[in-house]
Coordinates of C-alpha atoms in Angstrom, one line a residue:
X1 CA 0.0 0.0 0.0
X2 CA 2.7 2.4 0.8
X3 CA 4.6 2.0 -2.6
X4 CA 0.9 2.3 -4.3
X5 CA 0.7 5.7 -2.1
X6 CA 4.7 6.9 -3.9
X7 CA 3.9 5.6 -7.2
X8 CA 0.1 7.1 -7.2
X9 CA 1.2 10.9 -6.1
X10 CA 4.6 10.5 -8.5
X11 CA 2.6 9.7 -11.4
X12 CA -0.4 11.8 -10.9
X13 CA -0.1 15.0 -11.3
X14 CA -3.2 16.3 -9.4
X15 CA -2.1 14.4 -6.3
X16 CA 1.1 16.7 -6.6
X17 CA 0.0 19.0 -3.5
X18 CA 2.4 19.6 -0.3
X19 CA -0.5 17.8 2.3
X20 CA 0.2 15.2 -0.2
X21 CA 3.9 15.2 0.0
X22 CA 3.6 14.3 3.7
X23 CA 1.8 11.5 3.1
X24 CA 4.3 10.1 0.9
X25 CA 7.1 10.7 3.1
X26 CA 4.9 9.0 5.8
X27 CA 4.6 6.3 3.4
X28 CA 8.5 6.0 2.7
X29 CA 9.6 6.6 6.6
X30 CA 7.0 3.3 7.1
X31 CA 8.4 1.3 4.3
X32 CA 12.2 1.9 5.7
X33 CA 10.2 0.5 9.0
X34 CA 8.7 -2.4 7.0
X35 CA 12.3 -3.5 5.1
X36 CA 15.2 -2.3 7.0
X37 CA 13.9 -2.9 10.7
X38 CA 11.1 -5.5 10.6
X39 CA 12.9 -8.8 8.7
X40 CA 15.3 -8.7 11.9
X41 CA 12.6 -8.5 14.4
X42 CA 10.7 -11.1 13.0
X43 CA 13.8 -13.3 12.6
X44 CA 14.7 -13.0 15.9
X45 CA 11.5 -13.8 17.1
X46 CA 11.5 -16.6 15.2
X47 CA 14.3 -18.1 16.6
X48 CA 13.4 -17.7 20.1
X49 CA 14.6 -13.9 20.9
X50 CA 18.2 -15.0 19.9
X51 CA 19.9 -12.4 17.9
X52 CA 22.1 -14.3 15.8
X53 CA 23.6 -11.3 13.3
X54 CA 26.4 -10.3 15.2
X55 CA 27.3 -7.7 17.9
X56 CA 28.2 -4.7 15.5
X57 CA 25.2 -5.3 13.1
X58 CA 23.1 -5.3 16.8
X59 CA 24.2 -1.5 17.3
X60 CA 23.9 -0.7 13.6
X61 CA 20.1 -2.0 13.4
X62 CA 19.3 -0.3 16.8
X63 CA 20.4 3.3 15.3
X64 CA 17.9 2.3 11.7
X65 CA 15.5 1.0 14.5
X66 CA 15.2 4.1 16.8
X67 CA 16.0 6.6 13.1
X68 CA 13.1 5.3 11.0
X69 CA 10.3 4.7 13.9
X70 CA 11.6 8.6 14.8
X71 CA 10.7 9.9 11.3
X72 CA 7.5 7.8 10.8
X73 CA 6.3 9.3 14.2
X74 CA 7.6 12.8 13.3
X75 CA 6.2 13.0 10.1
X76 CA 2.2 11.8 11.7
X77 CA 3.6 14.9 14.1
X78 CA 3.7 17.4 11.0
X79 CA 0.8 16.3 9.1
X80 CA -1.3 16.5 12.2
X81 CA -0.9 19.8 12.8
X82 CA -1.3 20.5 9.1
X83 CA -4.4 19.1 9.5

């Protein structure tokens, strides 16, 4: 749904409107959620809460962890008080 939401407002040009543009980074801040911090977490669950990609990777997926939830939650921020 969220690439639909990218692919809709960067093809149609009457969806081209700044409220809009929030929505599609809202859309790409959830998508960097959905394939940069959500595999691991679901791995890891799957295994038993064993994180099995290494110690440096551990502190590197923290920082994409805490970075994309922080701009998903910031951007529902900005868009409310556009509202």
């Amino acid at each position: 749904g969220n690439g639909l939401v990218i692919i809709s407002v960067c093809i149609v040009k009457k969806l081209r409107q700044p409220s809009n543009y929030l929505v599609v980074s809202l859309a790409a801040a959830d998508l960097s959620v959905a394939f940069a911090v959500m595999p691991f977490v679901t791995i890891t669950d799957l295994v038993g809460g064993e994180w099995l990609f290494g110690k440096v990777f551990c502190n590197v997926f923290i920082a994409m962890d805490v970075m994309c939830c922080t701009a998903s939650i910031m951007t529902l921020c900005i868009i409310s008080v556009d509202r």
